[in-house]
PDB file of C-alpha atoms in Angstrom:
ATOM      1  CA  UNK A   1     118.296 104.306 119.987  1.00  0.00           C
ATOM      2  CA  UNK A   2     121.640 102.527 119.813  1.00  0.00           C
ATOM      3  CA  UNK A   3     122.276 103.033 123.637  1.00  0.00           C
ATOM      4  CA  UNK A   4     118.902 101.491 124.300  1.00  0.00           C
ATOM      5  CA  UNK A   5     119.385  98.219 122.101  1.00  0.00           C
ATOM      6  CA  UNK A   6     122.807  98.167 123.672  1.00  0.00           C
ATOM      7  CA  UNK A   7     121.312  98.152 126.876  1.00  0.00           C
ATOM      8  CA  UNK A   8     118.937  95.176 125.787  1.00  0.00           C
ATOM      9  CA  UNK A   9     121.329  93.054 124.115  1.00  0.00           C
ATOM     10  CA  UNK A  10     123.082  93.272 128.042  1.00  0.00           C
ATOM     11  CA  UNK A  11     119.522  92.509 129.776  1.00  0.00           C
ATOM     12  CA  UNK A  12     119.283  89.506 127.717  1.00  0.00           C
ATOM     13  CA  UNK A  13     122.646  88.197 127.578  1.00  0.00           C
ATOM     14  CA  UNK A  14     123.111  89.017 131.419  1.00  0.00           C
ATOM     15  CA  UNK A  15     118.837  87.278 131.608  1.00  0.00           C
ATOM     16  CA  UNK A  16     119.813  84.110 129.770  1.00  0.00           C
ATOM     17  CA  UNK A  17     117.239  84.467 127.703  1.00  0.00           C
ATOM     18  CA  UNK A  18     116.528  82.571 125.186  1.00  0.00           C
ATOM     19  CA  UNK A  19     116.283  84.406 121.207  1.00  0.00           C
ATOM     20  CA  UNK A  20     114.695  81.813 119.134  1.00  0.00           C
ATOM     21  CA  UNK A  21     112.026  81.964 116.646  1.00  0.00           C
ATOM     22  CA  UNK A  22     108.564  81.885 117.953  1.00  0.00           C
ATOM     23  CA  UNK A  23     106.472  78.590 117.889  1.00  0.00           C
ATOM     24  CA  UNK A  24     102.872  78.456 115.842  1.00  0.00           C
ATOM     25  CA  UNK A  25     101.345  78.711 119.206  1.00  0.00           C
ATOM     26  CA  UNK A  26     103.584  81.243 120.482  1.00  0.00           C
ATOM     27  CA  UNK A  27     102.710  83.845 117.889  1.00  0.00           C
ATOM     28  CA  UNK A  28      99.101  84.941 119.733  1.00  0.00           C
ATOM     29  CA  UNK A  29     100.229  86.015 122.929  1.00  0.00           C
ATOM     30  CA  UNK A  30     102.618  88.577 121.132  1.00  0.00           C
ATOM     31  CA  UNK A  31     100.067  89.698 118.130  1.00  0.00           C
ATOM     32  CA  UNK A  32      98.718  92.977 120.148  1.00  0.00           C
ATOM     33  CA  UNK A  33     102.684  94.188 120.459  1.00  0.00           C
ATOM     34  CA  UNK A  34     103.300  93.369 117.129  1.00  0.00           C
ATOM     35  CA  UNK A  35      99.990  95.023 115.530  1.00  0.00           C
ATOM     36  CA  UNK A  36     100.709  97.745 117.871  1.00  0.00           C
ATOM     37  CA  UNK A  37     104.657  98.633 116.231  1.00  0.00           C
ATOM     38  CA  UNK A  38     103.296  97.846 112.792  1.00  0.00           C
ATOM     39  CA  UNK A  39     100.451 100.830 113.017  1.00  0.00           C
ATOM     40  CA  UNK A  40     102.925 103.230 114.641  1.00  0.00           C
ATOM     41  CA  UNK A  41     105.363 102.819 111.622  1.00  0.00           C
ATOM     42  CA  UNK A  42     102.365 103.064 109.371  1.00  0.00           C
ATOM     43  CA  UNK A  43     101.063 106.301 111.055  1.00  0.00           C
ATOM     44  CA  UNK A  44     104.429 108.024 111.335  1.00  0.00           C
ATOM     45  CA  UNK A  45     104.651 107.391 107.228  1.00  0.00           C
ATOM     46  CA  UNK A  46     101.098 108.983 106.843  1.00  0.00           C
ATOM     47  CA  UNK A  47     102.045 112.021 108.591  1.00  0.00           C
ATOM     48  CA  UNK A  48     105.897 112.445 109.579  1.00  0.00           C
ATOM     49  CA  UNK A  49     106.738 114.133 112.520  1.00  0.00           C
ATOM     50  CA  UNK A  50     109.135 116.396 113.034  1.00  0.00           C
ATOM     51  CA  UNK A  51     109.169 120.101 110.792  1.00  0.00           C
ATOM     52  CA  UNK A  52     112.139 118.640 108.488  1.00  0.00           C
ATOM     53  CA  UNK A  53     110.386 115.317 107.879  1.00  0.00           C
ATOM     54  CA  UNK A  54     108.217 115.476 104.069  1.00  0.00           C
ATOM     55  CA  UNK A  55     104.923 114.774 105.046  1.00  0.00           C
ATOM     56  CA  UNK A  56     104.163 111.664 103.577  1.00  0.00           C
ATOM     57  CA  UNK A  57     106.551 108.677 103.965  1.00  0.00           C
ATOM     58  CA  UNK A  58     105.873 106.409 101.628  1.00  0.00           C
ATOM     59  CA  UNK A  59     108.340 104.270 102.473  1.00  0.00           C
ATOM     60  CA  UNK A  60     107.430 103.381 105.658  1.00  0.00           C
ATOM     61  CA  UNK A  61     103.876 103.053 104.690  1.00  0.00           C
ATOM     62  CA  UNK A  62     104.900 100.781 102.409  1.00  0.00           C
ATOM     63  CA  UNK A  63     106.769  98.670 104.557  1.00  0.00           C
ATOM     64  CA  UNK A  64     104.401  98.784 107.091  1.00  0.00           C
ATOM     65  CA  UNK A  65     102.044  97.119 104.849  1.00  0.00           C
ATOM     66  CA  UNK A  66     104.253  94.726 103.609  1.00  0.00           C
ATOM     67  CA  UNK A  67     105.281  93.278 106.867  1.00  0.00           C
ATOM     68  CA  UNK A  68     101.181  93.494 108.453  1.00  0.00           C
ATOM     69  CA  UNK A  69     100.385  91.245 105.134  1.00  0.00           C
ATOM     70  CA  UNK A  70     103.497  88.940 106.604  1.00  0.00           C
ATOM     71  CA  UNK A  71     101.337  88.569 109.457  1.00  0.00           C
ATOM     72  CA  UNK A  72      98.137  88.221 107.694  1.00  0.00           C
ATOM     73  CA  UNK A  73      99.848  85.311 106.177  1.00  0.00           C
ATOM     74  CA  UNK A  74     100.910  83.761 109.460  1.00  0.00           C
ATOM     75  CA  UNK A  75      97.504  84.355 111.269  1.00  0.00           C
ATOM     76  CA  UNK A  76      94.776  84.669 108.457  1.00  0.00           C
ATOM     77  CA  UNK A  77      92.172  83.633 110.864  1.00  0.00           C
ATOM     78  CA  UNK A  78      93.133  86.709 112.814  1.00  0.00           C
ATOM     79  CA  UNK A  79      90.666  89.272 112.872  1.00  0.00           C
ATOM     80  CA  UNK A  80      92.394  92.209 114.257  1.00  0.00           C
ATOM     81  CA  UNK A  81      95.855  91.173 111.654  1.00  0.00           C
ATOM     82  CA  UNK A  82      93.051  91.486 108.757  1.00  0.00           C
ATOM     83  CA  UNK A  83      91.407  94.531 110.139  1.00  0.00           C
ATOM     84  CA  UNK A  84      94.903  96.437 110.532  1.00  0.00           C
ATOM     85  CA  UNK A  85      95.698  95.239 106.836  1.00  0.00           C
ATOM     86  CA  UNK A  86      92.138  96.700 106.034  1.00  0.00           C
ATOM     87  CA  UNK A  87      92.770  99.726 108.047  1.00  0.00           C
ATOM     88  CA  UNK A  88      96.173 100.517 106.524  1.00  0.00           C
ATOM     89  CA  UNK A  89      94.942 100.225 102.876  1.00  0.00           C
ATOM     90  CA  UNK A  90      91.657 102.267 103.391  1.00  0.00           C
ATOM     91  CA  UNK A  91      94.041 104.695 104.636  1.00  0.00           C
ATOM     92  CA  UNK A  92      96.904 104.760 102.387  1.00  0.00           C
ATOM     93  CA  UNK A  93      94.348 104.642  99.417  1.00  0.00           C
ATOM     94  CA  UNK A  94      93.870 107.979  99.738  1.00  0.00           C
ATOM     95  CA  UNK A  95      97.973 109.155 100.662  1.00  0.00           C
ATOM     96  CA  UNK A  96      97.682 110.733  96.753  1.00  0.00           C
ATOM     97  CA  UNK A  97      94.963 113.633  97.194  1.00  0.00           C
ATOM     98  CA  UNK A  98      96.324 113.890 100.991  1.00  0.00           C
ATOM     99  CA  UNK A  99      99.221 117.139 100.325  1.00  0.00           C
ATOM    100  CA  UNK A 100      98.740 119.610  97.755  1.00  0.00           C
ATOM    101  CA  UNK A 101     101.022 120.572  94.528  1.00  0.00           C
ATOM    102  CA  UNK A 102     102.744 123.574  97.238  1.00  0.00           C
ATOM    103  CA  UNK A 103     103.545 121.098 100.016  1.00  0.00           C
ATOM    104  CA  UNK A 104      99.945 121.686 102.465  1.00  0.00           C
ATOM    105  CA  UNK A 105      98.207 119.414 103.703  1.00  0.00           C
ATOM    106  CA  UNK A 106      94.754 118.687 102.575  1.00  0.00           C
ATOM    107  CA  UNK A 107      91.728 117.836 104.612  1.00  0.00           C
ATOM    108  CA  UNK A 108      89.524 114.571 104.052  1.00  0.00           C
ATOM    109  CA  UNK A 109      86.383 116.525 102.572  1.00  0.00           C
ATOM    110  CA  UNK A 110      88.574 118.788 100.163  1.00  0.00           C
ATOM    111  CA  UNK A 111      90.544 115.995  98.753  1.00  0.00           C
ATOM    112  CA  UNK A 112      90.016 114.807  95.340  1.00  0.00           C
ATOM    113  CA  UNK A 113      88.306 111.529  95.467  1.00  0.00           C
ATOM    114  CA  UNK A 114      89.099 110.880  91.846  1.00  0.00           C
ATOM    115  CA  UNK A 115      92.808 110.626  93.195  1.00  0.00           C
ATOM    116  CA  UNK A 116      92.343 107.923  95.317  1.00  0.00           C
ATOM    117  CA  UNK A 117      93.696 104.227  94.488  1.00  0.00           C
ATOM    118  CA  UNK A 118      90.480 102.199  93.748  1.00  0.00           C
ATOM    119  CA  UNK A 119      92.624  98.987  94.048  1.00  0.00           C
ATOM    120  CA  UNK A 120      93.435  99.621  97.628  1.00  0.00           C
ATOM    121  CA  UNK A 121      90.063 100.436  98.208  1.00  0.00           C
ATOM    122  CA  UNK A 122      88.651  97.013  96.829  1.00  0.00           C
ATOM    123  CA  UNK A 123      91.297  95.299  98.814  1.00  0.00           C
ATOM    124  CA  UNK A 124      90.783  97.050 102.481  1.00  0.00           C
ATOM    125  CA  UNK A 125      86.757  96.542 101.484  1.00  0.00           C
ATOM    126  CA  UNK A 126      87.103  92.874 100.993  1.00  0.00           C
ATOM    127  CA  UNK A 127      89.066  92.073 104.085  1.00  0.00           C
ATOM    128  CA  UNK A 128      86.813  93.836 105.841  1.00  0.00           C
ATOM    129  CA  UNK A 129      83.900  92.113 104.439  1.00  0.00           C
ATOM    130  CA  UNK A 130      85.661  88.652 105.133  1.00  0.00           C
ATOM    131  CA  UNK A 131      85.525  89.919 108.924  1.00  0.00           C
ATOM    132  CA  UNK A 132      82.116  91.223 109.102  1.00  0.00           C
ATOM    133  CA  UNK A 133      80.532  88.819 111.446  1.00  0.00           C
ATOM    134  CA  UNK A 134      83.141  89.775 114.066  1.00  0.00           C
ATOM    135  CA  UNK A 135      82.814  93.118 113.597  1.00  0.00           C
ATOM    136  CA  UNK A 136      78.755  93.442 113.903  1.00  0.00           C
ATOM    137  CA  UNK A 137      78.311  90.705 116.294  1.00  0.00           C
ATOM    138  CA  UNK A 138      80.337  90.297 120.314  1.00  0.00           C
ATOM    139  CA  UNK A 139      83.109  92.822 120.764  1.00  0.00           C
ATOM    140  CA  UNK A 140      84.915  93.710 117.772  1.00  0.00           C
ATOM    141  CA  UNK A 141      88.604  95.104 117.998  1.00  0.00           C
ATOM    142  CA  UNK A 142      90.181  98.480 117.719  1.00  0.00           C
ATOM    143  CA  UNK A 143      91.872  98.026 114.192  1.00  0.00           C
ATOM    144  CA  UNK A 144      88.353  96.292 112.823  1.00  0.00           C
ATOM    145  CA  UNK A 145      86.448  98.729 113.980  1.00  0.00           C
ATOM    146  CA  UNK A 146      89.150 101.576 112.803  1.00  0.00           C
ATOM    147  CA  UNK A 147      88.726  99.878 109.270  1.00  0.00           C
ATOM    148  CA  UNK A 148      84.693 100.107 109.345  1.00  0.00           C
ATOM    149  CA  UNK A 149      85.341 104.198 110.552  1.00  0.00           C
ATOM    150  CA  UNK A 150      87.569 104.755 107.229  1.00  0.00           C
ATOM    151  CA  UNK A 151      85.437 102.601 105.097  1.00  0.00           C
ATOM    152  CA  UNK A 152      82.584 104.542 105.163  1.00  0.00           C
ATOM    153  CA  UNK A 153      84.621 107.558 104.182  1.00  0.00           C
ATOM    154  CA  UNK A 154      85.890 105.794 101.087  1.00  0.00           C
ATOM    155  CA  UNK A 155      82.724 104.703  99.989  1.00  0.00           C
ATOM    156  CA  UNK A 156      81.109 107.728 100.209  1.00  0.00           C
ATOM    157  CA  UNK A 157      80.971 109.047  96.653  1.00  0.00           C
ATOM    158  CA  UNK A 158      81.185 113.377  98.345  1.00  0.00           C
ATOM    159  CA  UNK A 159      82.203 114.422 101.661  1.00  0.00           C
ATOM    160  CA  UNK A 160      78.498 115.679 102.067  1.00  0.00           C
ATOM    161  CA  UNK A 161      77.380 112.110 101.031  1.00  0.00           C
ATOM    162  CA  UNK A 162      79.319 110.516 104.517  1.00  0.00           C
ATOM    163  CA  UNK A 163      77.241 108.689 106.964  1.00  0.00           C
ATOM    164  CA  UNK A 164      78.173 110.649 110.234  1.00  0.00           C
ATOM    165  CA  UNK A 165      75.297 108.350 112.083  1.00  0.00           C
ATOM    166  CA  UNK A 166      77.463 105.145 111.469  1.00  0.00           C
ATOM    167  CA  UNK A 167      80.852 106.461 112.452  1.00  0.00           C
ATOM    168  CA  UNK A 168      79.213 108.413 115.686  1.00  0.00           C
ATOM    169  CA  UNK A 169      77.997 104.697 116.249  1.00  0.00           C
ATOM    170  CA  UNK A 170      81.705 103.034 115.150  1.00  0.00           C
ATOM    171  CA  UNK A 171      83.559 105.453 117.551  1.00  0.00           C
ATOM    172  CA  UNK A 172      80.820 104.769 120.527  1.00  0.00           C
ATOM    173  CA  UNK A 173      81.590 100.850 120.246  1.00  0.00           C
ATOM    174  CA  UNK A 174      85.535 101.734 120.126  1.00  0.00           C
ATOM    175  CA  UNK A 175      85.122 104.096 122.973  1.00  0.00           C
ATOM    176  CA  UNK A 176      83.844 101.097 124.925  1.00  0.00           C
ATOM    177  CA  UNK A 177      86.474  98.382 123.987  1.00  0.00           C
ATOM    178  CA  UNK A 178      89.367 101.087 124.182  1.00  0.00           C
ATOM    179  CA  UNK A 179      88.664 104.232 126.285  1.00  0.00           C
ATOM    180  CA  UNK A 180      91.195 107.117 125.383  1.00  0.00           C
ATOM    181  CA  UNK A 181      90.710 110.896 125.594  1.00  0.00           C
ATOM    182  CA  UNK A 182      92.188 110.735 121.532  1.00  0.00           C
ATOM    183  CA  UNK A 183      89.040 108.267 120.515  1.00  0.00           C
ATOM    184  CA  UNK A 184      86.650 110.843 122.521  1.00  0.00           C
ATOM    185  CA  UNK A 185      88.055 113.390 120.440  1.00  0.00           C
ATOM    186  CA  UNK A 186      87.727 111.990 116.900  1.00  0.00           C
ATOM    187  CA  UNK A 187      83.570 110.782 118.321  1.00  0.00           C
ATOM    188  CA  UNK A 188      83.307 114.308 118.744  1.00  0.00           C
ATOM    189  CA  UNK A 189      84.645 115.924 115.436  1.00  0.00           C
ATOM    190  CA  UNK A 190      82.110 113.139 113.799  1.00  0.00           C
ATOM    191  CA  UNK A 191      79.399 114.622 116.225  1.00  0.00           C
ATOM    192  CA  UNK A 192      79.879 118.008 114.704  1.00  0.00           C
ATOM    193  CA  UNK A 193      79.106 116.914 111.706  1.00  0.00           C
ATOM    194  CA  UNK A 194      76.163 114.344 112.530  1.00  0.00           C
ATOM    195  CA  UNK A 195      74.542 117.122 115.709  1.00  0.00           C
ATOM    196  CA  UNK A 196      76.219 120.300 116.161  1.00  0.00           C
ATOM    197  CA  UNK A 197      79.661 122.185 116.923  1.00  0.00           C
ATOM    198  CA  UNK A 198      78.242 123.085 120.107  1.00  0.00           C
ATOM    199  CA  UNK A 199      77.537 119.377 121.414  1.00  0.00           C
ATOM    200  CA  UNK A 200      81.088 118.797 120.023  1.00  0.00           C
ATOM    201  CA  UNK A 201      82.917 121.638 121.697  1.00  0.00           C
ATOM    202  CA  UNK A 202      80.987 120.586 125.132  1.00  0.00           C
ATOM    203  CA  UNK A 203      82.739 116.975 124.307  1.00  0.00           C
ATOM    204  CA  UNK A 204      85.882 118.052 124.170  1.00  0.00           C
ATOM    205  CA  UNK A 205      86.736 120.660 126.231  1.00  0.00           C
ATOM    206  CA  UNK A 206      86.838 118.139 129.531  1.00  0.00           C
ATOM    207  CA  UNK A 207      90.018 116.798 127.699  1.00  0.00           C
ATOM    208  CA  UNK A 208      91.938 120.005 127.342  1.00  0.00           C
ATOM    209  CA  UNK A 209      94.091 118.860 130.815  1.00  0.00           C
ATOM    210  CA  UNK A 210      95.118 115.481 129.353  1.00  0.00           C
ATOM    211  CA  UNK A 211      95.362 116.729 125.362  1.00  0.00           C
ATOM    212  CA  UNK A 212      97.108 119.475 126.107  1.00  0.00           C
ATOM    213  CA  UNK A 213      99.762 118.789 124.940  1.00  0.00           C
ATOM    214  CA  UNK A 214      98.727 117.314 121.602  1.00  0.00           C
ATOM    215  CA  UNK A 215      98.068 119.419 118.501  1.00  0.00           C
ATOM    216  CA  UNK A 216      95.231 117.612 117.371  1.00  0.00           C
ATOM    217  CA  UNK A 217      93.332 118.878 120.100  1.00  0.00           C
ATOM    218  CA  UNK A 218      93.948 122.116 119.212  1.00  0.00           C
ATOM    219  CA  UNK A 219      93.195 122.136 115.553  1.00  0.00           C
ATOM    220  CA  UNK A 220      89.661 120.111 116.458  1.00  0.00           C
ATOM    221  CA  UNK A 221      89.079 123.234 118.895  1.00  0.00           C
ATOM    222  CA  UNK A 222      89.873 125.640 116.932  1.00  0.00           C
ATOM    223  CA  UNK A 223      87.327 124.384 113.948  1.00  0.00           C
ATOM    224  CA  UNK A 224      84.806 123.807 116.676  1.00  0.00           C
ATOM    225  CA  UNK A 225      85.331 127.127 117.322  1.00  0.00           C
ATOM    226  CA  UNK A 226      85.515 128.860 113.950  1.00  0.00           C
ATOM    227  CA  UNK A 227      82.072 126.983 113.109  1.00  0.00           C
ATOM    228  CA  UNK A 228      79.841 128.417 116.435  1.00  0.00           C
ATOM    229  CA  UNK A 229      81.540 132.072 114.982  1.00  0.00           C
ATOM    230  CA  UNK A 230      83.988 132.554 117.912  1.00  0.00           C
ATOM    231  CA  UNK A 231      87.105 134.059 115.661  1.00  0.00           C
ATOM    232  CA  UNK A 232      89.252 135.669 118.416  1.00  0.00           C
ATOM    233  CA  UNK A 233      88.936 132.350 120.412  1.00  0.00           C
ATOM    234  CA  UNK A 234      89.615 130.371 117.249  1.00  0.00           C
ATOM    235  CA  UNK A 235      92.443 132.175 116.362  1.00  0.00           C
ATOM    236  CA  UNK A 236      94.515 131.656 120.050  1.00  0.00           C
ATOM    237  CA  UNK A 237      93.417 127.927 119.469  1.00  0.00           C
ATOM    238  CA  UNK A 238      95.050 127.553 115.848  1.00  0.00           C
ATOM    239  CA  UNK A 239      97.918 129.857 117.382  1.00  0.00           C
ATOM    240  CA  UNK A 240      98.556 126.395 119.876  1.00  0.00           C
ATOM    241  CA  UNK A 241      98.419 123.777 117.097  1.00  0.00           C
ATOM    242  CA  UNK A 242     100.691 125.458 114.739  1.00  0.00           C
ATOM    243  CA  UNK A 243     102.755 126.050 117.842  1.00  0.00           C
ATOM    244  CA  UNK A 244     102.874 121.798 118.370  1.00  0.00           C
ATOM    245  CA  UNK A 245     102.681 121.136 114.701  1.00  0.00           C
ATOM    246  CA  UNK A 246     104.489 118.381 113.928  1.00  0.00           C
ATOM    247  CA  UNK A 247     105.218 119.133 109.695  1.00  0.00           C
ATOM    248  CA  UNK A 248     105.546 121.692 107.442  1.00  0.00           C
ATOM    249  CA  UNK A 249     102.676 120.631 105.294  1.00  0.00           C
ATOM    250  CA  UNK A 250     100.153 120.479 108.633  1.00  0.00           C
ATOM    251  CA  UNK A 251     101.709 123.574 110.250  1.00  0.00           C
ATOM    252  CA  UNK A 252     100.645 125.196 106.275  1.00  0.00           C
ATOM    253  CA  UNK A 253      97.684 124.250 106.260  1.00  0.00           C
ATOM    254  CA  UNK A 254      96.734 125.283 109.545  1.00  0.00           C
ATOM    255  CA  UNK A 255      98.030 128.837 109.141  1.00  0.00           C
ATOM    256  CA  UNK A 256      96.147 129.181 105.510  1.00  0.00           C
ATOM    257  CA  UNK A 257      92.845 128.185 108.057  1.00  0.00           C
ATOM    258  CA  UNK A 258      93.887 131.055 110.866  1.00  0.00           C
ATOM    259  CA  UNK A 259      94.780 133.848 108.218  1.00  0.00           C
ATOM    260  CA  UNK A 260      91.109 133.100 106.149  1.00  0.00           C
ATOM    261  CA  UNK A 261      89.440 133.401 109.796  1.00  0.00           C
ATOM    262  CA  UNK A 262      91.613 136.816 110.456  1.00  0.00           C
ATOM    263  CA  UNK A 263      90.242 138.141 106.747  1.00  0.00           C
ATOM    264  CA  UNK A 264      86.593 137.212 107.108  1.00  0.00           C
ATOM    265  CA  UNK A 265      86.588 139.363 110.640  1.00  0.00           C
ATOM    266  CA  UNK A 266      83.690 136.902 112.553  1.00  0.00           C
ATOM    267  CA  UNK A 267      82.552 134.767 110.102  1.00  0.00           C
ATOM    268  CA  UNK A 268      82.785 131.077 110.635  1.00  0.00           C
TER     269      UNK A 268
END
């Protein structure tokens, strides 16, 4: 990292270019780059990478949503600033139920709900409220419609009370305004739950080239897999996420889900 702002410190110096502080009317153009660093800081807090990381970053979570509210300030009228303020809270509401007492991770429709901060909640809701002609109306962006996707989880009072319908629908709209193998992926894991493993399972496996490489994939197969009773296939699928886990409190999780599957013999 220090050779590479090294090396830009030279390309500018060497370019001439001006650093100054952006104009009012500057500060559009470079939103999307901006929005785009801020989420990646805020994701990396949410879940850490790397097996010596602790799971949950709080820090940078924290800072992440400190400096998106910065530029909620500077461009209130900005829908996609407010929905990745809306986005972030919804999310990081729920960063107390998210790891277990002994360090594993714990999945959206185990967690405690009682755990979660109501405050945050309220917040992320009334932003995106504020924003809810853009978002039903025209062509909604990718941090909006994020937000909408992770409010209807908060709001659902039980996992088995979540409206798989609307975020089937949510993902189908973000599919269209940002195509990408990982959005296909999450559309399908809600169409598991709203139609069947099967039509899931026939969603995803086109990706398995391009997502590879990424342990989400796997885990999402390997569920897909435990729930249409398929152990032994299962089993070599949770054997590839733990194998590209990225923490210890994911890569425990996902080897408490593989060793249940190996004592229940076939059962989903």
């Amino acid at each position: 990292m220090g050779q590479r702002i090294s090396r830009a410190k030279a390309k500018i110096k060497a370019a001439r270019i001006p650093f100054t502080i952006p104009r009012a009317e500057d500060l559009p153009a470079r939103t999307d780059a901006v929005l785009t660093v801020l989420y990646l800081v805020f994701n990396e807090g949410y879940l850490a990478s790397g097996p010596d990381s602790p799971p949950l970053r709080r820090d940078l979570t924290a800072e992440a949503i400190r400096l998106t509210r910065l530029a909620h300030d500077l461009l209130p009228d900005d829908p996609e600033v407010t929905g990745l303020l809306a986005l972030m809270l919804l999310t990081e509401a729920r960063a107390a139920a998210r790891v277990s007492r002994d360090g594993e991770l714990v999945r959206l429709d185990e967690q405690d709900r009682t755990a979660w901060d109501r405050s945050a909640i309220t917040e992320g809701l009334q932003l995106l409220h504020s924003r809810a002609d853009e978002r039903e109306a025209g062509r909604p962006g990718r941090y909006l419609l994020l937000a909408a996707i992770n409010a209807v989880h908060v709001t659902a009072a039980d996992a088995r009370d979540t409206d798989w319908d609307r975020i089937v629908s949510l993902y189908t709209r973000l599919e269209q305004i940002d195509p990408s193998p990982v959005i296909t992926l999450n559309k399908a894991i809600a169409v598991s739950e709203f139609d069947s493993s099967q039509v899931a399972l026939a969603m995803i496996e086109p990706l398995a080239e391009t997502l590879d490489g990424h342990h989400a994939f796997h885990v999402a197969r390997a569920e897909l897999l435990r729930a249409l009773g398929r152990p032994a296939e299962a089993r070599s699928a949770y054997d590839r996420a733990i194998a590209l886990g990225g923490n210890t409190a994911e890569t425990a999780h996902l080897i408490r889900r593989r060793t249940h599957l190996t004592r229940n013999g076939d059962t989903p």
